Short mmCIF file of C-alpha atoms in Angstrom, two decimals:
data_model
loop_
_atom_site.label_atom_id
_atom_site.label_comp_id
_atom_site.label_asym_id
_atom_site.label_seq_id
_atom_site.Cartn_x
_atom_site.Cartn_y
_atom_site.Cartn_z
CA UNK A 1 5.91 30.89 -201.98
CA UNK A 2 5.92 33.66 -199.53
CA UNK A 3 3.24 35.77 -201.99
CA UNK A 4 0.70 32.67 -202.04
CA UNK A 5 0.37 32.56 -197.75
CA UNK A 6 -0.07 35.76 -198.48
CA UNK A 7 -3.14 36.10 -200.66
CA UNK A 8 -4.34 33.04 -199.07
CA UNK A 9 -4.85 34.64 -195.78
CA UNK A 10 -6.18 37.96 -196.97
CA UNK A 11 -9.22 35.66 -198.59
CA UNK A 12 -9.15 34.26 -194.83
CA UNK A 13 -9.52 37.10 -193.78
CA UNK A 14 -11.64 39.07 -196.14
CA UNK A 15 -14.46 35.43 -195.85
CA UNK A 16 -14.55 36.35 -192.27
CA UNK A 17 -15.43 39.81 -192.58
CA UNK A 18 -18.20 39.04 -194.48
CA UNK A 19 -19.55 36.22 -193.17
CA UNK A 20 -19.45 38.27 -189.69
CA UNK A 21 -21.81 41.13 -191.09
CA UNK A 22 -25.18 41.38 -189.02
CA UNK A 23 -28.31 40.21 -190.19
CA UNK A 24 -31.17 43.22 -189.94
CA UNK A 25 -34.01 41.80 -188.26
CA UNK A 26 -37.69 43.08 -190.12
CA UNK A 27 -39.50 45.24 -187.65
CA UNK A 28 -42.96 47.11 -189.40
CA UNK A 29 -44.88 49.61 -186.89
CA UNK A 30 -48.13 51.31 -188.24
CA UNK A 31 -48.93 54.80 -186.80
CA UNK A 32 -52.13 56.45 -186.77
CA UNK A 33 -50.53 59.91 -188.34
CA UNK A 34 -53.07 62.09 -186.32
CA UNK A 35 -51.38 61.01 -183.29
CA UNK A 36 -47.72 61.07 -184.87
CA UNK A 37 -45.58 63.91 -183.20
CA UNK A 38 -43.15 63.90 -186.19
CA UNK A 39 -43.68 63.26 -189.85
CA UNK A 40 -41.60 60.19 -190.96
CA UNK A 41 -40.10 60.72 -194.08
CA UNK A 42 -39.41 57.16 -194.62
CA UNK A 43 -42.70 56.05 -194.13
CA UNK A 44 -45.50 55.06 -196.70
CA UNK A 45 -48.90 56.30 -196.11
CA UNK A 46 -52.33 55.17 -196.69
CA UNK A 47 -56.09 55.53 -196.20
CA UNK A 48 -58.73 53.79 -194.98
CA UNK A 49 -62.41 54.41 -196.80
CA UNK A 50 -65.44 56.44 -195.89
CA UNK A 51 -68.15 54.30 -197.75
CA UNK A 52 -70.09 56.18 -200.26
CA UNK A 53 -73.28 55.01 -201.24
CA UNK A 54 -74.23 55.46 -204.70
CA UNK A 55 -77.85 55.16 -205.71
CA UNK A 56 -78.77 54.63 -209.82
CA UNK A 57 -82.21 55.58 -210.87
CA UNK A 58 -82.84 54.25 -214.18
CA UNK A 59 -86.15 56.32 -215.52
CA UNK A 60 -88.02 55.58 -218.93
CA UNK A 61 -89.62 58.56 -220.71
CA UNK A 62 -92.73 57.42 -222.69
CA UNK A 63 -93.79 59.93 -226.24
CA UNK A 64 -97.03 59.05 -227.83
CA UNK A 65 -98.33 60.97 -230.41
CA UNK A 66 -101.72 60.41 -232.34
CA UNK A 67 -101.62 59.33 -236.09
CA UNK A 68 -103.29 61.82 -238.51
CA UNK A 69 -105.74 59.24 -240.05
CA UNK A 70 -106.37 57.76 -236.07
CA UNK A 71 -110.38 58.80 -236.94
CA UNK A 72 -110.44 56.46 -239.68
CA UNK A 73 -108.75 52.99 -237.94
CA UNK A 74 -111.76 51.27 -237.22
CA UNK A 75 -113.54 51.47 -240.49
CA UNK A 76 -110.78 50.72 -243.21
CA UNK A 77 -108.31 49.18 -241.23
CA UNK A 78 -110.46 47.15 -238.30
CA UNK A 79 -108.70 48.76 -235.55
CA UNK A 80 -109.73 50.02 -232.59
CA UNK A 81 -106.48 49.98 -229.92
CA UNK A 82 -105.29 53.39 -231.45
CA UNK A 83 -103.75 56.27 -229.48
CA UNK A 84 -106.45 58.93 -229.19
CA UNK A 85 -104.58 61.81 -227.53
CA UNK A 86 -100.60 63.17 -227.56
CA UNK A 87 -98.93 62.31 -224.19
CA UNK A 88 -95.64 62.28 -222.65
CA UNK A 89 -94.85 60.17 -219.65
CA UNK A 90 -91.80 59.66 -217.16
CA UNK A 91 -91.91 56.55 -214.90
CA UNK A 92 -88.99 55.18 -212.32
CA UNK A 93 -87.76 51.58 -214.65
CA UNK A 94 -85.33 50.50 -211.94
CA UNK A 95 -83.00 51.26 -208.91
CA UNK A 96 -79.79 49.83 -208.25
CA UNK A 97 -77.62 50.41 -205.30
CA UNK A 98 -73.80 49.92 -205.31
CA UNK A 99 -70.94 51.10 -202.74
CA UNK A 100 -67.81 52.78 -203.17
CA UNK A 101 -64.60 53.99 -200.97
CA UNK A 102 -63.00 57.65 -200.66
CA UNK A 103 -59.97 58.53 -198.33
CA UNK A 104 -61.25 59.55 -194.69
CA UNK A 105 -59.17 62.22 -193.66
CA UNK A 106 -59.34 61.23 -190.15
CA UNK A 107 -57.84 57.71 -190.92
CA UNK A 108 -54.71 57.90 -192.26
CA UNK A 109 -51.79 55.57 -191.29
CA UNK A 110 -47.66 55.74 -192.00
CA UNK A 111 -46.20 52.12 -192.32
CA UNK A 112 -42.23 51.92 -191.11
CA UNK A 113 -40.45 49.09 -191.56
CA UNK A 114 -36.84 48.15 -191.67
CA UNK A 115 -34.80 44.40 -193.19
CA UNK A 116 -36.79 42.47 -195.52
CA UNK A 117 -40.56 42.47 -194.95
CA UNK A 118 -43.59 42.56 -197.36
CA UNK A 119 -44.45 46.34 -195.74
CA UNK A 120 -43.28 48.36 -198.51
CA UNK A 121 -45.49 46.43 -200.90
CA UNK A 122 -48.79 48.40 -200.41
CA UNK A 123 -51.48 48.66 -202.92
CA UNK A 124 -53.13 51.58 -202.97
CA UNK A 125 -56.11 52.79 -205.26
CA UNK A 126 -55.34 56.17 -207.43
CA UNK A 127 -56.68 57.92 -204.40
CA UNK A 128 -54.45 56.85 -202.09
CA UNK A 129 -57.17 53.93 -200.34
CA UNK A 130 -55.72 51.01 -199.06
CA UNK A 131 -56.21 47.90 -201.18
CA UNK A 132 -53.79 45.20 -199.82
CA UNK A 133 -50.16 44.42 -199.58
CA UNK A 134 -48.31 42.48 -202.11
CA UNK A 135 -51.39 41.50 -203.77
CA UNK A 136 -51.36 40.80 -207.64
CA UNK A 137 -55.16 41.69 -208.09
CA UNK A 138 -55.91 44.35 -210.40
CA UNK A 139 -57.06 47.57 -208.29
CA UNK A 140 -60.17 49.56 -209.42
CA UNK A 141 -59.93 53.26 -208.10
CA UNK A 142 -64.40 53.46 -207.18
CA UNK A 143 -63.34 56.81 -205.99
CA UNK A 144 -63.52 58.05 -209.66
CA UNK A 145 -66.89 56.72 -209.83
CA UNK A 146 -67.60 60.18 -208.39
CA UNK A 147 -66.97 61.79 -211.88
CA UNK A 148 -69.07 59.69 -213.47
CA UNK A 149 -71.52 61.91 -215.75
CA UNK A 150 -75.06 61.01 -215.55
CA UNK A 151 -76.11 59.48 -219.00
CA UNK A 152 -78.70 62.14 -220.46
CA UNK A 153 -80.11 60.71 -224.38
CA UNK A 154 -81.11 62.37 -226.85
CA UNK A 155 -84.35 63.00 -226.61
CA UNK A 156 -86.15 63.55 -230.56
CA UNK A 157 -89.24 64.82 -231.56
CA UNK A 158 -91.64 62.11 -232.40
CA UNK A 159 -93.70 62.56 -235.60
CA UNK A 160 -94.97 60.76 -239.07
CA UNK A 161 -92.34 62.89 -241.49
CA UNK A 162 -90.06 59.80 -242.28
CA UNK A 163 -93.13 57.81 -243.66
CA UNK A 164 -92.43 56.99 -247.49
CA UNK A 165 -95.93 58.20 -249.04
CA UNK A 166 -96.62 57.42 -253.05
CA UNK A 167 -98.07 60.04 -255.44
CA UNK A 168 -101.42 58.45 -254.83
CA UNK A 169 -101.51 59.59 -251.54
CA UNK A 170 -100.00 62.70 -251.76
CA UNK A 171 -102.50 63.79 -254.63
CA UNK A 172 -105.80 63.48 -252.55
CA UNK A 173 -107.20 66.86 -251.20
CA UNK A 174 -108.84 65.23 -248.01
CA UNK A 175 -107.90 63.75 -244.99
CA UNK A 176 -110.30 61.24 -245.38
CA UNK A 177 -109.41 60.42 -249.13
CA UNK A 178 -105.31 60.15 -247.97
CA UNK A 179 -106.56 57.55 -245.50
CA UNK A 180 -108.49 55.25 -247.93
CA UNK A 181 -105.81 55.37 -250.41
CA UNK A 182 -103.17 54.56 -247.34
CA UNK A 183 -105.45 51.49 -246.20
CA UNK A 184 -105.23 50.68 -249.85
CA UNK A 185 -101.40 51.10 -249.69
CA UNK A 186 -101.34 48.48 -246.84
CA UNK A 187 -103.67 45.94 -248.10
CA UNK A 188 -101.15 45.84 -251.69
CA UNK A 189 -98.32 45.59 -249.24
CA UNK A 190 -99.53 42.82 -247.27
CA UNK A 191 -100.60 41.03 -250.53
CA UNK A 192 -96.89 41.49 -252.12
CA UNK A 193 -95.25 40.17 -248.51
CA UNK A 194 -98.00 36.91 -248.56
CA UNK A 195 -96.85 36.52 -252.26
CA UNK A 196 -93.18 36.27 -251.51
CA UNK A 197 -93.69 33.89 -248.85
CA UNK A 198 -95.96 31.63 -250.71
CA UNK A 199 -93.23 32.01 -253.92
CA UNK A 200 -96.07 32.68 -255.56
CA UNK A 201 -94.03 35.44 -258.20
CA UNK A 202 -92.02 33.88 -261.74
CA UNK A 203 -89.11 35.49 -260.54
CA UNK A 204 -87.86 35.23 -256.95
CA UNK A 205 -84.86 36.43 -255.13
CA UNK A 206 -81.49 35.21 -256.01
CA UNK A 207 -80.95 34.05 -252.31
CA UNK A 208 -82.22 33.98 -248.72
CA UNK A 209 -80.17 37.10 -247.52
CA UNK A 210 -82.06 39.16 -250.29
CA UNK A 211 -85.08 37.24 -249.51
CA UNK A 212 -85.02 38.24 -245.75
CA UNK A 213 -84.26 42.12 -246.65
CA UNK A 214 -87.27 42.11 -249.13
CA UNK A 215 -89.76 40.69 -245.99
CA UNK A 216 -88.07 43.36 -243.67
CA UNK A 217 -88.29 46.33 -245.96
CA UNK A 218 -92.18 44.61 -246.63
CA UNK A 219 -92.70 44.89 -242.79
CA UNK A 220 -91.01 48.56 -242.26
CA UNK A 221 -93.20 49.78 -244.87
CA UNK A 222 -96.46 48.41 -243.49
CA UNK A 223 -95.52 49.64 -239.93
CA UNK A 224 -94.64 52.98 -240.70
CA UNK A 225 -98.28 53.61 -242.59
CA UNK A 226 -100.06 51.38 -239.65
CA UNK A 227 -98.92 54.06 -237.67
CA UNK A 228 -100.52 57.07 -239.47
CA UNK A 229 -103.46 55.18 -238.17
CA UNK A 230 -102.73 53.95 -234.66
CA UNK A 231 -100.15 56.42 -233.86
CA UNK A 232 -96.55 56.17 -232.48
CA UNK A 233 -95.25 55.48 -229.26
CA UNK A 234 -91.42 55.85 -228.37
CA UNK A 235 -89.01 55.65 -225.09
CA UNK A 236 -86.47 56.79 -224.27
CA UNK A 237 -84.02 55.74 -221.06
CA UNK A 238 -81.86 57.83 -218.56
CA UNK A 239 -79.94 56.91 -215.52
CA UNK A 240 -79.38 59.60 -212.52
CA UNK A 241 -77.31 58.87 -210.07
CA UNK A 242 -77.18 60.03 -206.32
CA UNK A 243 -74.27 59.78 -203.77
CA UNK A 244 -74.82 59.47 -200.05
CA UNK A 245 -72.17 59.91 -197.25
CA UNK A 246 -73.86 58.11 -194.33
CA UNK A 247 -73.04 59.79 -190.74
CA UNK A 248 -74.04 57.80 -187.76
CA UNK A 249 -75.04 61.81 -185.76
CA UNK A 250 -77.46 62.03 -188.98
CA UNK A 251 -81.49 60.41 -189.20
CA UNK A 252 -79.93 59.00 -192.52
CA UNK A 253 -84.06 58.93 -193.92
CA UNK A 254 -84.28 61.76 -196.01
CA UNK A 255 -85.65 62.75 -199.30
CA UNK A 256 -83.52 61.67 -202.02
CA UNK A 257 -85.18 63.46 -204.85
CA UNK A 258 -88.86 64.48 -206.19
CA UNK A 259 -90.53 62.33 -209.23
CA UNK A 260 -93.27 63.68 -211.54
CA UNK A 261 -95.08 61.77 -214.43
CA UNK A 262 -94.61 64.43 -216.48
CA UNK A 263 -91.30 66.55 -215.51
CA UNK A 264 -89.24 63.16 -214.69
CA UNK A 265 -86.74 63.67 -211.38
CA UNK A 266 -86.78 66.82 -210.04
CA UNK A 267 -84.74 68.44 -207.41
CA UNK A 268 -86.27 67.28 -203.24
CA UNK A 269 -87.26 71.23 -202.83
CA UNK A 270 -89.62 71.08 -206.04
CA UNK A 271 -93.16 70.01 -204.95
CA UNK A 272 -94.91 69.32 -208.42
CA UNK A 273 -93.43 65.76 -207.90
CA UNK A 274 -93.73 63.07 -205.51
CA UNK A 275 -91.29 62.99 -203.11
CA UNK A 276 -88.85 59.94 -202.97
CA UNK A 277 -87.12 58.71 -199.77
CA UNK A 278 -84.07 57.37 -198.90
CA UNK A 279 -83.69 55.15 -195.62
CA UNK A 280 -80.94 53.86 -193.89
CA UNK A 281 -81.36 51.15 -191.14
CA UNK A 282 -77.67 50.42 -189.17
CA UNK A 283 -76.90 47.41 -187.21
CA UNK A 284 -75.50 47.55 -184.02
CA UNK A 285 -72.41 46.35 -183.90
CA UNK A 286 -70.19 44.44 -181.04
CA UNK A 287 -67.24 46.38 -180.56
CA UNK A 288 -63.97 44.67 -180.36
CA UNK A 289 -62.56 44.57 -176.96
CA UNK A 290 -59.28 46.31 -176.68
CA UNK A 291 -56.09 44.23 -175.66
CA UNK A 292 -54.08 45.07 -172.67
CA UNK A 293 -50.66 44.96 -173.57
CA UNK A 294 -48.15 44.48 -170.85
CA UNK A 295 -45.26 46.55 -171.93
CA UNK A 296 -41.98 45.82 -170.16
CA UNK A 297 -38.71 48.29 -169.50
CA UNK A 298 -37.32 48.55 -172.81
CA UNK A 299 -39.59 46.58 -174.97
CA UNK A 300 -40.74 48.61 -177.82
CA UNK A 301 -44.62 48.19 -178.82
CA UNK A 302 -45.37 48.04 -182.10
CA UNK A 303 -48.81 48.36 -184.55
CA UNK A 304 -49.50 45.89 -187.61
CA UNK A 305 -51.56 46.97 -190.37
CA UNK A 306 -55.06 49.11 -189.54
CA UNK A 307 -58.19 47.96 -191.37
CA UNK A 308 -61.71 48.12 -190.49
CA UNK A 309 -64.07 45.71 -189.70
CA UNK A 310 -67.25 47.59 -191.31
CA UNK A 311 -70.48 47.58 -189.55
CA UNK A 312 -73.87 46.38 -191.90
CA UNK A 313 -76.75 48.67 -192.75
CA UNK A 314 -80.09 48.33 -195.08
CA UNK A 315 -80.83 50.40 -197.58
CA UNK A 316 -84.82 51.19 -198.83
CA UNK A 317 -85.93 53.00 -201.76
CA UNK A 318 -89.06 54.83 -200.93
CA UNK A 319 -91.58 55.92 -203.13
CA UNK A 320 -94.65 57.13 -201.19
CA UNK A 321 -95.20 53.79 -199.76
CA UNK A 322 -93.70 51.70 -202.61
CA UNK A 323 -90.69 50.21 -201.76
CA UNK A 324 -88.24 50.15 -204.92
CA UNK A 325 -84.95 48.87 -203.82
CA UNK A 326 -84.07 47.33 -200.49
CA UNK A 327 -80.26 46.46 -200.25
CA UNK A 328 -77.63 45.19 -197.13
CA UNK A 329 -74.33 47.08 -197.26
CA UNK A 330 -71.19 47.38 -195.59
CA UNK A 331 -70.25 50.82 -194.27
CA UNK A 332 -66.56 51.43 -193.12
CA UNK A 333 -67.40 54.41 -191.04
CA UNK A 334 -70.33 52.40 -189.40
CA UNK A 335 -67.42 49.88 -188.31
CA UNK A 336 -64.10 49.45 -186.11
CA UNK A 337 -60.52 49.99 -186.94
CA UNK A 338 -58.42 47.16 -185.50
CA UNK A 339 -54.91 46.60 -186.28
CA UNK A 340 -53.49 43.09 -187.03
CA UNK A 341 -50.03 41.66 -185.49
CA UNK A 342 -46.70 43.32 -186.26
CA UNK A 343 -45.37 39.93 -187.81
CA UNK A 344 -47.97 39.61 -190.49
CA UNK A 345 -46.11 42.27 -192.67
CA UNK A 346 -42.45 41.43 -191.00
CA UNK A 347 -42.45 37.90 -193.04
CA UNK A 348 -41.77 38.52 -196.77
CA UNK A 349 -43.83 36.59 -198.72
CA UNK A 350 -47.26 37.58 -197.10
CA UNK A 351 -50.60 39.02 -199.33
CA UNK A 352 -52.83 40.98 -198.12
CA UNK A 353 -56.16 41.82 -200.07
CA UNK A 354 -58.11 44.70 -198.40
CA UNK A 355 -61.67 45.79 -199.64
CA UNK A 356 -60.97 49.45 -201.15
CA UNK A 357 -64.46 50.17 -200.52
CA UNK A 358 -65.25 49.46 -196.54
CA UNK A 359 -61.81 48.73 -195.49
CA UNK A 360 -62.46 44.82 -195.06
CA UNK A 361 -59.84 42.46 -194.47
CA UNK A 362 -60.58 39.97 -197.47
CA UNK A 363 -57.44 37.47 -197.03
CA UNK A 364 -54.13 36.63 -195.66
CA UNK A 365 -52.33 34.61 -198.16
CA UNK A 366 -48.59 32.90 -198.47
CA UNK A 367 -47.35 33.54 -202.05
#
């Protein structure tokens, strides 16, 4: 009997241990690290963006090239909108502007927190740019947009070698006899295509698949020999991208590159091309007013989480006086850093989404 006081009391006792632990209160302080004396070991780190504007020239490059029996359209063939003279021609298709963040050096922060909290819950891009807290959105790193590799085609000579010619052609000994029998080519091919369609043969094809291929080979066939005639144009497409760090101490309207007609884009220092500009027109922005905070004997101060609130800009596409692209944009470094309340990341079930690009805040959520 003795033994079972016994044990009974050390439970007792052992209940009232634990139930007597203290609970650790969440604190979170944010630190501008610049302005940190000491490194915190404990601490996780993050950066807020400089916005990088990224401009995408999409250009077209135009090959025509005369057909050998061009002389020769109008009178066997009834054409007259032939191509008369080899030519190769860039022009600009299309400009697109788009933003994207990289760390700035000078704004990086070091998040301590101690008890439970959502604090030590940060997402961070690849490059180490804030992108919220606890947030189940699936993060895009736009900072390795910067390796991007401008696409650059394959650009093939354009000529008449791939055209199918019978012995009929080949066998004449002028250029004027090739081109009569080739009109004659492409009359009997346009009479065989109107025969199929009308079912005018005994035996047609088995079913409409082989039916179709018969009308597209037909059509192939007639093109490529129209085209010894009234020549052959192709295009081909490239995009060349440009990245821009805006500084508010620069005139942000400079020359983003040089365009020719017949070199394409060429670098801003080569003066056979046009020159094409790039303008950027800020807003000014109302800064926040700072908070006094009335710090009494013994009260520690503490920072929530730094973000920015990004300042607004237009961007214009010049080309002489053509204007090609003209864009609003959010610029992080054209903005404010303000810092929320300590108790937004002290509570534990808090999300956070934070635009990886500018540095927005984009929502406070309760999961």
């Amino acid at each position: 009997m003795k033994k079972f006081f016994l044990s009974i009391s050390a439970v007792a006792i052992i209940s009232s241990c634990a139930v007597q632990q203290p609970i650790v209160p969440s604190k979170v302080n944010v630190q501008d690290v610049a302005q940190m004396s000491n490194a915190t070991s404990n601490a996780l780190l993050y950066h807020l963006p400089t916005t990088v504007i990224r401009v995408n020239v999409e250009v077209e490059k135009t090959i025509s090239r005369v057909g050998p029996f061009y002389r020769y359209s109008q009178k066997m063939l009834n054409v007259s909108d032939v191509i008369t003279k080899d030519n190769e021609e860039w022009r600009i298709k299309s400009v697109t502007v788009e933003t994207f963040g990289k760390p700035d050096a000078n704004k990086q922060y070091a998040i301590s927190y101690s008890g439970a909290s959502s604090a030590p819950f940060v997402n961070l891009t690849a490059s180490g740019v804030l992108a919220g807290v606890n947030s189940e959105n699936v993060i895009v790193d736009d900072h390795l947009k910067e390796f991007a590799a401008d696409e650059v085609p394959t650009i093939q000579d354009v000529n008449f070698n791939n055209v199918a010619m019978i012995e009929k052609q080949l066998a004449k000994t002028s250029t004027a006899a090739m081109a009569e029998e080739t009109a004659n080519y492409i009359y009997k091919i346009r009479k065989r295509r109107f025969k199929i369609l009308a079912s005018d043969y005994e035996q047609l094809p088995p079913d409409g698949e082989s039916y179709e291929v018969m009308v597209r080979e037909l059509n192939k066939l007639e093109q490529d020999h129209m085209e010894l005639f009234i020549g052959k144009k192709t295009t081909y497409t490239t995009v060349k991208t440009f990245d821009i760090i805006p500084d508010k101490m620069s005139t942000n309207n400079d020359v983003l590159f040089r365009f020719s007609t017949v070199s394409g884009i060429v670098d801003k220092m080569d003066v056979s091309g046009a020159p094409v500009y790039f303008e950027l027109e800020a807003e000014e922005m109302n800064q926040l007013p700072d908070e006094a905070i009335i710090v009494e004997k013994d009260q520690e101060v503490r920072n929530g989480l730094y973000y920015c609130k990004p300042g607004k800009a237009t961007v214009k596409i010049i080309d002489k006086n053509k204007l090609l692209k003209e864009q609003e944009v959010y610029l992080g470094q054209y903005g404010q850093v303000v810092s929320m309340p300590s108790n937004v990341l002290e509570e534990e079930n808090i999300s956070i989404r934070i635009n990886p690009a500018t540095g927005a805040l984009q929502s406070i959520n309760r999961k």
